[in-house]
Amino acid sequence: MSITAVIFDLDGVIVSTDEFHFQAWKRLADEAGIVFTRHDNEALRGVSRAESLEIILAKSKRLWSQDEKNRMMETKNTYYRDSLQTLSPQDILPGVMRILKELKQAGVAIAIGSSSKNTPLILQKIGLASAFDAVADGNDIQKSKPDPEVFLLAAQRLGKSPAECLVVEDAEAGLMAARSGGMRVLGVGGAAASALADLSAPTLATMEVQTLLKGDLDAEEAVGLPAMS
Ligand code: B16
Ligand code: MG
């Protein structure tokens, strides 16, 4: 079935807020005396705030009460939202604006599917609050990636079946969510090497829309396809 909708992850795909997440968790972990590295941070990509905290606390030597956990999540979110204040349209990652424009020109529906409860703030800061046909985010869902809920909701809001959708993701949890929701998936950044990706690209800057809409060809195979009008 041809691809008539593209669902974009937000953090790490549209904008590099993944680095802000890392800095905020790192500050919290340092304050709690827990060792937390960039390598550890890879496991947090795409998963919810509460699950991220559990992954970090699993490295700690003591048990934490639910009250303490709630306070830690609040503190991390304050650090994170403070760093979002500097966000602007200039932070949109290379290739994104071109791809969104070309998809719209081709009549392809576009949506956001993000685990983040901060999605509305981020979209507003980067000037894309009304750029998408649908947005599904951490405020709408019960189960975070790798569960497919957020992508299925985005597809439903677009009026599309999963088979018509391609997801763009930077996280292994997101690739798993897309695949288990019955969608094709383009892995970018760290997810480009994943065996779960139907298509991959180091960055969207080098991705052609005609390749993306083929859904299951790699860039070399798609070279020579006629340009889209
Ligand atoms: P928040 P995505 C995810 O966004 C992030 O990758 C993940 O690191 C974060 O824990 C999660 O959002 C929740 O974010 O604390 O802002 O609700 O990659 O699904 O766009
Ligand atoms: Mg992401």
PDB file of C-alpha atoms and ligand atoms in Angstrom:
ATOM      1  CA  MET A   1       0.000   0.000   0.000  1.00  0.00           C
ATOM      2  CA  SER A   2       1.362   3.440  -0.829  1.00  0.00           C
ATOM      3  CA  ILE A   3       2.318   5.892   1.891  1.00  0.00           C
ATOM      4  CA  THR A   4      -0.191   8.714   2.266  1.00  0.00           C
ATOM      5  CA  ALA A   5       0.823   9.911   5.734  1.00  0.00           C
ATOM      6  CA  VAL A   6       4.106  10.544   7.557  1.00  0.00           C
ATOM      7  CA  ILE A   7       4.215  10.635  11.358  1.00  0.00           C
ATOM      8  CA  PHE A   8       7.242  12.390  12.829  1.00  0.00           C
ATOM      9  CA  ASP A   9       8.716  11.805  16.245  1.00  0.00           C
ATOM     10  CA  LEU A  10       9.619  15.153  17.839  1.00  0.00           C
ATOM     11  CA  ASP A  11      12.671  14.967  20.147  1.00  0.00           C
ATOM     12  CA  GLY A  12      15.685  14.021  18.028  1.00  0.00           C
ATOM     13  CA  VAL A  13      13.830  14.167  14.684  1.00  0.00           C
ATOM     14  CA  ILE A  14      12.299  17.648  14.336  1.00  0.00           C
ATOM     15  CA  VAL A  15      14.527  19.323  16.928  1.00  0.00           C
ATOM     16  CA  SER A  16      17.500  18.314  19.096  1.00  0.00           C
ATOM     17  CA  THR A  17      15.667  18.548  22.417  1.00  0.00           C
ATOM     18  CA  ASP A  18      17.091  15.085  23.120  1.00  0.00           C
ATOM     19  CA  GLU A  19      20.289  16.881  24.232  1.00  0.00           C
ATOM     20  CA  PHE A  20      18.273  19.085  26.638  1.00  0.00           C
ATOM     21  CA  HIS A  21      16.638  15.951  28.088  1.00  0.00           C
ATOM     22  CA  PHE A  22      20.098  14.486  28.666  1.00  0.00           C
ATOM     23  CA  GLN A  23      21.440  17.651  30.339  1.00  0.00           C
ATOM     24  CA  ALA A  24      18.399  17.867  32.637  1.00  0.00           C
ATOM     25  CA  TRP A  25      18.553  14.187  33.666  1.00  0.00           C
ATOM     26  CA  LYS A  26      22.333  14.457  34.122  1.00  0.00           C
ATOM     27  CA  ARG A  27      21.942  17.423  36.480  1.00  0.00           C
ATOM     28  CA  LEU A  28      19.300  15.560  38.486  1.00  0.00           C
ATOM     29  CA  ALA A  29      21.395  12.371  38.623  1.00  0.00           C
ATOM     30  CA  ASP A  30      24.503  14.316  39.716  1.00  0.00           C
ATOM     31  CA  GLU A  31      22.500  15.951  42.521  1.00  0.00           C
ATOM     32  CA  ALA A  32      21.279  12.517  43.650  1.00  0.00           C
ATOM     33  CA  GLY A  33      24.802  11.042  43.482  1.00  0.00           C
ATOM     34  CA  ILE A  34      23.911   8.634  40.653  1.00  0.00           C
ATOM     35  CA  VAL A  35      26.352   8.010  37.801  1.00  0.00           C
ATOM     36  CA  PHE A  36      24.567   8.747  34.511  1.00  0.00           C
ATOM     37  CA  THR A  37      26.406   8.798  31.188  1.00  0.00           C
ATOM     38  CA  ARG A  38      25.578   9.574  27.549  1.00  0.00           C
ATOM     39  CA  HIS A  39      25.644   5.838  26.954  1.00  0.00           C
ATOM     40  CA  ASP A  40      23.023   5.322  29.699  1.00  0.00           C
ATOM     41  CA  ASN A  41      20.963   8.099  28.109  1.00  0.00           C
ATOM     42  CA  GLU A  42      20.421   6.077  24.919  1.00  0.00           C
ATOM     43  CA  ALA A  43      17.945   3.851  26.805  1.00  0.00           C
ATOM     44  CA  LEU A  44      15.818   6.917  27.646  1.00  0.00           C
ATOM     45  CA  ARG A  45      15.125   7.946  24.060  1.00  0.00           C
ATOM     46  CA  GLY A  46      11.418   7.880  23.279  1.00  0.00           C
ATOM     47  CA  VAL A  47      10.323   6.489  26.654  1.00  0.00           C
ATOM     48  CA  SER A  48       8.167   8.416  29.138  1.00  0.00           C
ATOM     49  CA  ARG A  49       9.434  10.663  31.922  1.00  0.00           C
ATOM     50  CA  ALA A  50       8.415   8.163  34.640  1.00  0.00           C
ATOM     51  CA  GLU A  51      10.065   5.228  32.865  1.00  0.00           C
ATOM     52  CA  SER A  52      13.190   7.311  32.221  1.00  0.00           C
ATOM     53  CA  LEU A  53      13.478   8.027  35.952  1.00  0.00           C
ATOM     54  CA  GLU A  54      13.090   4.326  36.779  1.00  0.00           C
ATOM     55  CA  ILE A  55      15.956   3.489  34.388  1.00  0.00           C
ATOM     56  CA  ILE A  56      18.190   6.067  36.113  1.00  0.00           C
ATOM     57  CA  LEU A  57      17.202   5.001  39.647  1.00  0.00           C
ATOM     58  CA  ALA A  58      17.954   1.365  38.804  1.00  0.00           C
ATOM     59  CA  LYS A  59      21.609   2.459  38.897  1.00  0.00           C
ATOM     60  CA  SER A  60      21.232   3.840  42.424  1.00  0.00           C
ATOM     61  CA  LYS A  61      22.030   1.858  45.555  1.00  0.00           C
ATOM     62  CA  ARG A  62      18.913   2.848  47.530  1.00  0.00           C
ATOM     63  CA  LEU A  63      15.135   2.654  47.200  1.00  0.00           C
ATOM     64  CA  TRP A  64      13.147   5.823  46.517  1.00  0.00           C
ATOM     65  CA  SER A  65       9.607   6.567  47.696  1.00  0.00           C
ATOM     66  CA  GLN A  66       6.903   7.589  45.227  1.00  0.00           C
ATOM     67  CA  ASP A  67       6.941  11.097  46.747  1.00  0.00           C
ATOM     68  CA  GLU A  68      10.671  11.397  46.094  1.00  0.00           C
ATOM     69  CA  LYS A  69      10.189  10.130  42.543  1.00  0.00           C
ATOM     70  CA  ASN A  70       7.419  12.643  41.911  1.00  0.00           C
ATOM     71  CA  ARG A  71       9.631  15.481  43.168  1.00  0.00           C
ATOM     72  CA  MET A  72      12.520  14.279  40.995  1.00  0.00           C
ATOM     73  CA  MET A  73      10.332  14.202  37.888  1.00  0.00           C
ATOM     74  CA  GLU A  74       9.089  17.707  38.672  1.00  0.00           C
ATOM     75  CA  THR A  75      12.642  18.975  39.185  1.00  0.00           C
ATOM     76  CA  LYS A  76      13.885  17.379  35.971  1.00  0.00           C
ATOM     77  CA  ASN A  77      10.972  18.861  34.052  1.00  0.00           C
ATOM     78  CA  THR A  78      11.730  22.324  35.474  1.00  0.00           C
ATOM     79  CA  TYR A  79      15.368  22.047  34.340  1.00  0.00           C
ATOM     80  CA  TYR A  80      14.204  20.792  30.957  1.00  0.00           C
ATOM     81  CA  ARG A  81      11.564  23.489  30.435  1.00  0.00           C
ATOM     82  CA  ASP A  82      14.082  26.177  31.441  1.00  0.00           C
ATOM     83  CA  SER A  83      16.345  25.000  28.623  1.00  0.00           C
ATOM     84  CA  LEU A  84      13.411  25.033  26.183  1.00  0.00           C
ATOM     85  CA  GLN A  85      13.035  28.790  26.688  1.00  0.00           C
ATOM     86  CA  THR A  86      15.937  29.417  24.308  1.00  0.00           C
ATOM     87  CA  LEU A  87      14.398  27.238  21.575  1.00  0.00           C
ATOM     88  CA  SER A  88      13.521  28.988  18.295  1.00  0.00           C
ATOM     89  CA  PRO A  89      12.744  28.093  14.653  1.00  0.00           C
ATOM     90  CA  GLN A  90      16.512  28.139  14.050  1.00  0.00           C
ATOM     91  CA  ASP A  91      16.745  24.929  16.086  1.00  0.00           C
ATOM     92  CA  ILE A  92      14.676  22.919  13.603  1.00  0.00           C
ATOM     93  CA  LEU A  93      16.977  20.198  12.312  1.00  0.00           C
ATOM     94  CA  PRO A  94      18.384  20.335   8.745  1.00  0.00           C
ATOM     95  CA  GLY A  95      16.066  18.966   6.064  1.00  0.00           C
ATOM     96  CA  VAL A  96      12.896  19.103   8.170  1.00  0.00           C
ATOM     97  CA  MET A  97      11.312  22.252   6.687  1.00  0.00           C
ATOM     98  CA  ARG A  98      12.054  21.127   3.128  1.00  0.00           C
ATOM     99  CA  ILE A  99      10.547  17.683   3.738  1.00  0.00           C
ATOM    100  CA  LEU A 100       7.410  19.069   5.420  1.00  0.00           C
ATOM    101  CA  LYS A 101       6.887  21.463   2.501  1.00  0.00           C
ATOM    102  CA  GLU A 102       7.409  18.781  -0.141  1.00  0.00           C
ATOM    103  CA  LEU A 103       5.101  16.321   1.634  1.00  0.00           C
ATOM    104  CA  LYS A 104       2.378  18.958   1.779  1.00  0.00           C
ATOM    105  CA  GLN A 105       2.873  19.722  -1.924  1.00  0.00           C
ATOM    106  CA  ALA A 106       2.542  15.989  -2.665  1.00  0.00           C
ATOM    107  CA  GLY A 107      -0.758  15.838  -0.702  1.00  0.00           C
ATOM    108  CA  VAL A 108       0.729  13.619   2.013  1.00  0.00           C
ATOM    109  CA  ALA A 109      -0.743  14.084   5.518  1.00  0.00           C
ATOM    110  CA  ILE A 110       1.753  14.921   8.272  1.00  0.00           C
ATOM    111  CA  ALA A 111       1.547  14.366  12.028  1.00  0.00           C
ATOM    112  CA  ILE A 112       3.583  14.399  15.217  1.00  0.00           C
ATOM    113  CA  GLY A 113       3.772  11.257  17.365  1.00  0.00           C
ATOM    114  CA  SER A 114       5.784  12.077  20.489  1.00  0.00           C
ATOM    115  CA  SER A 115       6.009  10.645  24.011  1.00  0.00           C
ATOM    116  CA  SER A 116       6.633  14.140  25.347  1.00  0.00           C
ATOM    117  CA  LYS A 117       4.115  16.044  27.458  1.00  0.00           C
ATOM    118  CA  ASN A 118       6.042  19.166  26.479  1.00  0.00           C
ATOM    119  CA  THR A 119       5.152  18.769  22.789  1.00  0.00           C
ATOM    120  CA  PRO A 120       2.771  21.794  22.658  1.00  0.00           C
ATOM    121  CA  LEU A 121       5.425  24.095  24.186  1.00  0.00           C
ATOM    122  CA  ILE A 122       8.167  22.834  21.849  1.00  0.00           C
ATOM    123  CA  LEU A 123       6.016  23.178  18.713  1.00  0.00           C
ATOM    124  CA  GLN A 124       5.068  26.698  19.759  1.00  0.00           C
ATOM    125  CA  LYS A 125       8.705  27.703  20.427  1.00  0.00           C
ATOM    126  CA  ILE A 126       9.889  26.448  17.022  1.00  0.00           C
ATOM    127  CA  GLY A 127       6.961  28.010  15.155  1.00  0.00           C
ATOM    128  CA  LEU A 128       5.356  24.716  14.046  1.00  0.00           C
ATOM    129  CA  ALA A 129       2.266  24.757  16.304  1.00  0.00           C
ATOM    130  CA  SER A 130      -0.088  24.714  13.323  1.00  0.00           C
ATOM    131  CA  ALA A 131       2.158  23.017  10.756  1.00  0.00           C
ATOM    132  CA  PHE A 132       0.823  19.473  11.251  1.00  0.00           C
ATOM    133  CA  ASP A 133      -2.500  17.910  10.280  1.00  0.00           C
ATOM    134  CA  ALA A 134      -2.575  16.068  13.623  1.00  0.00           C
ATOM    135  CA  VAL A 135      -0.570  15.904  16.841  1.00  0.00           C
ATOM    136  CA  ALA A 136      -0.556  12.978  19.291  1.00  0.00           C
ATOM    137  CA  ASP A 137       1.719  13.312  22.325  1.00  0.00           C
ATOM    138  CA  GLY A 138       2.474  12.245  25.883  1.00  0.00           C
ATOM    139  CA  ASN A 139      -0.605  14.088  27.160  1.00  0.00           C
ATOM    140  CA  ASP A 140      -2.909  11.852  25.113  1.00  0.00           C
ATOM    141  CA  ILE A 141      -1.639   8.369  25.872  1.00  0.00           C
ATOM    142  CA  GLN A 142      -1.538   5.750  28.627  1.00  0.00           C
ATOM    143  CA  LYS A 143       1.374   3.711  27.277  1.00  0.00           C
ATOM    144  CA  SER A 144       4.591   5.236  25.994  1.00  0.00           C
ATOM    145  CA  LYS A 145       6.797   3.883  23.173  1.00  0.00           C
ATOM    146  CA  PRO A 146       7.637   1.013  22.513  1.00  0.00           C
ATOM    147  CA  ASP A 147       3.854   0.633  22.747  1.00  0.00           C
ATOM    148  CA  PRO A 148       2.303   1.797  19.451  1.00  0.00           C
ATOM    149  CA  GLU A 149      -0.469   3.849  21.126  1.00  0.00           C
ATOM    150  CA  VAL A 150       0.850   7.293  20.210  1.00  0.00           C
ATOM    151  CA  PHE A 151       1.357   6.414  16.534  1.00  0.00           C
ATOM    152  CA  LEU A 152      -2.011   4.640  16.250  1.00  0.00           C
ATOM    153  CA  LEU A 153      -3.670   7.719  17.732  1.00  0.00           C
ATOM    154  CA  ALA A 154      -1.853  10.007  15.288  1.00  0.00           C
ATOM    155  CA  ALA A 155      -2.984   7.790  12.371  1.00  0.00           C
ATOM    156  CA  GLN A 156      -6.546   7.756  13.683  1.00  0.00           C
ATOM    157  CA  ARG A 157      -6.541  11.555  13.962  1.00  0.00           C
ATOM    158  CA  LEU A 158      -5.386  11.727  10.340  1.00  0.00           C
ATOM    159  CA  GLY A 159      -8.062   9.228   9.256  1.00  0.00           C
ATOM    160  CA  LYS A 160      -5.377   6.859   7.943  1.00  0.00           C
ATOM    161  CA  SER A 161      -4.778   3.115   8.383  1.00  0.00           C
ATOM    162  CA  PRO A 162      -1.395   2.037   9.824  1.00  0.00           C
ATOM    163  CA  ALA A 163      -0.435   0.487   6.463  1.00  0.00           C
ATOM    164  CA  GLU A 164      -0.640   3.940   4.834  1.00  0.00           C
ATOM    165  CA  CYS A 165       1.702   5.517   7.411  1.00  0.00           C
ATOM    166  CA  LEU A 166       5.463   5.912   7.592  1.00  0.00           C
ATOM    167  CA  VAL A 167       6.986   6.871  10.953  1.00  0.00           C
ATOM    168  CA  VAL A 168      10.228   8.861  11.251  1.00  0.00           C
ATOM    169  CA  GLU A 169      12.106   7.987  14.460  1.00  0.00           C
ATOM    170  CA  ASP A 170      15.485   8.394  16.184  1.00  0.00           C
ATOM    171  CA  ALA A 171      14.909   5.849  18.973  1.00  0.00           C
ATOM    172  CA  GLU A 172      14.860   2.072  19.137  1.00  0.00           C
ATOM    173  CA  ALA A 173      11.710   2.272  21.315  1.00  0.00           C
ATOM    174  CA  GLY A 174      10.076   4.346  18.582  1.00  0.00           C
ATOM    175  CA  LEU A 175      11.049   1.908  15.837  1.00  0.00           C
ATOM    176  CA  MET A 176       9.528  -0.912  17.889  1.00  0.00           C
ATOM    177  CA  ALA A 177       6.352   1.138  18.422  1.00  0.00           C
ATOM    178  CA  ALA A 178       5.975   1.830  14.704  1.00  0.00           C
ATOM    179  CA  ARG A 179       6.579  -1.769  13.696  1.00  0.00           C
ATOM    180  CA  SER A 180       4.214  -3.207  16.302  1.00  0.00           C
ATOM    181  CA  GLY A 181       1.580  -0.700  15.135  1.00  0.00           C
ATOM    182  CA  GLY A 182       1.874  -2.088  11.588  1.00  0.00           C
ATOM    183  CA  MET A 183       3.622   0.979  10.160  1.00  0.00           C
ATOM    184  CA  ARG A 184       6.737   1.348   8.088  1.00  0.00           C
ATOM    185  CA  VAL A 185       9.573   3.278   9.694  1.00  0.00           C
ATOM    186  CA  LEU A 186      12.498   5.464   8.712  1.00  0.00           C
ATOM    187  CA  GLY A 187      15.302   5.377  11.292  1.00  0.00           C
ATOM    188  CA  VAL A 188      17.417   8.524  11.589  1.00  0.00           C
ATOM    189  CA  GLY A 189      20.442   9.396  13.731  1.00  0.00           C
ATOM    190  CA  GLY A 190      21.282   6.639  16.189  1.00  0.00           C
ATOM    191  CA  ALA A 191      18.319   4.580  14.916  1.00  0.00           C
ATOM    192  CA  ALA A 192      19.663   4.518  11.343  1.00  0.00           C
ATOM    193  CA  ALA A 193      21.642   1.347  12.061  1.00  0.00           C
ATOM    194  CA  SER A 194      18.698  -0.514  13.586  1.00  0.00           C
ATOM    195  CA  ALA A 195      17.553  -3.769  12.006  1.00  0.00           C
ATOM    196  CA  LEU A 196      13.961  -2.602  12.626  1.00  0.00           C
ATOM    197  CA  ALA A 197      14.209   0.295  10.159  1.00  0.00           C
ATOM    198  CA  ASP A 198      12.639  -0.162   6.699  1.00  0.00           C
ATOM    199  CA  LEU A 199      14.578   2.872   5.538  1.00  0.00           C
ATOM    200  CA  SER A 200      17.449   4.714   7.151  1.00  0.00           C
ATOM    201  CA  ALA A 201      19.321   7.979   6.888  1.00  0.00           C
ATOM    202  CA  PRO A 202      21.968   9.563   9.139  1.00  0.00           C
ATOM    203  CA  THR A 203      19.974  12.813   8.993  1.00  0.00           C
ATOM    204  CA  LEU A 204      16.895  14.159   7.198  1.00  0.00           C
ATOM    205  CA  ALA A 205      19.160  16.639   5.383  1.00  0.00           C
ATOM    206  CA  THR A 206      20.088  13.922   2.894  1.00  0.00           C
ATOM    207  CA  MET A 207      16.646  12.288   2.609  1.00  0.00           C
ATOM    208  CA  GLU A 208      14.651  12.839  -0.587  1.00  0.00           C
ATOM    209  CA  VAL A 209      10.859  12.832  -0.281  1.00  0.00           C
ATOM    210  CA  GLN A 210      10.530  10.467  -3.239  1.00  0.00           C
ATOM    211  CA  THR A 211      12.729   7.949  -1.370  1.00  0.00           C
ATOM    212  CA  LEU A 212      10.769   8.412   1.825  1.00  0.00           C
ATOM    213  CA  LEU A 213       7.468   7.744   0.076  1.00  0.00           C
ATOM    214  CA  LYS A 214       8.794   4.498  -1.374  1.00  0.00           C
ATOM    215  CA  GLY A 215       9.017   3.412   2.266  1.00  0.00           C
ATOM    216  CA  ASP A 216      11.090   0.292   1.872  1.00  0.00           C
ATOM    217  CA  LEU A 217      13.912   1.101  -0.499  1.00  0.00           C
ATOM    218  CA  ASP A 218      17.266   2.299   0.629  1.00  0.00           C
ATOM    219  CA  ALA A 219      18.614   5.525  -0.854  1.00  0.00           C
ATOM    220  CA  GLU A 220      20.838   3.811  -3.427  1.00  0.00           C
ATOM    221  CA  GLU A 221      17.985   1.704  -4.820  1.00  0.00           C
ATOM    222  CA  ALA A 222      15.800   4.779  -5.221  1.00  0.00           C
ATOM    223  CA  VAL A 223      18.339   6.831  -7.153  1.00  0.00           C
ATOM    224  CA  GLY A 224      16.984   7.474 -10.630  1.00  0.00           C
ATOM    225  CA  LEU A 225      13.314   7.570  -9.655  1.00  0.00           C
ATOM    226  CA  PRO A 226      11.502  10.321 -11.524  1.00  0.00           C
ATOM    227  CA  ALA A 227      11.319  13.627  -9.653  1.00  0.00           C
ATOM    228  CA  MET A 228       7.955  14.344  -8.028  1.00  0.00           C
ATOM    229  CA  SER A 229       5.938  17.134  -9.609  1.00  0.00           C
TER     230      SER A 229
HETATM  231  P1  B16 B   1       8.601  14.732  28.614  1.00  0.00           P
HETATM  232  P2  B16 B   1       9.905  11.780  21.596  1.00  0.00           P
HETATM  233  C1  B16 B   1      10.384  11.668  24.227  1.00  0.00           C
HETATM  234  O1  B16 B   1      10.049  12.395  23.084  1.00  0.00           O
HETATM  235  C2  B16 B   1      11.860  11.750  24.514  1.00  0.00           C
HETATM  236  O2  B16 B   1      12.617  11.093  23.501  1.00  0.00           O
HETATM  237  C3  B16 B   1      12.171  11.087  25.831  1.00  0.00           C
HETATM  238  O3  B16 B   1      13.547  11.213  26.130  1.00  0.00           O
HETATM  239  C4  B16 B   1      11.332  11.738  26.937  1.00  0.00           C
HETATM  240  O4  B16 B   1      11.549  11.086  28.177  1.00  0.00           O
HETATM  241  C5  B16 B   1       9.848  11.642  26.560  1.00  0.00           C
HETATM  242  O5  B16 B   1       9.639  12.272  25.299  1.00  0.00           O
HETATM  243  C6  B16 B   1       8.954  12.307  27.581  1.00  0.00           C
HETATM  244  O6  B16 B   1       9.220  13.682  27.574  1.00  0.00           O
HETATM  245  O7  B16 B   1       9.319  14.589  29.913  1.00  0.00           O
HETATM  246  O8  B16 B   1       8.855  16.058  27.931  1.00  0.00           O
HETATM  247  O9  B16 B   1       7.116  14.415  28.724  1.00  0.00           O
HETATM  248  O10 B16 B   1      11.274  11.338  21.204  1.00  0.00           O
HETATM  249  O11 B16 B   1       8.873  10.676  21.695  1.00  0.00           O
HETATM  250  O12 B16 B   1       9.412  12.976  20.803  1.00  0.00           O
HETATM  251 MG    MG B   2      12.853  10.903  19.636  1.00  0.00          MG
END
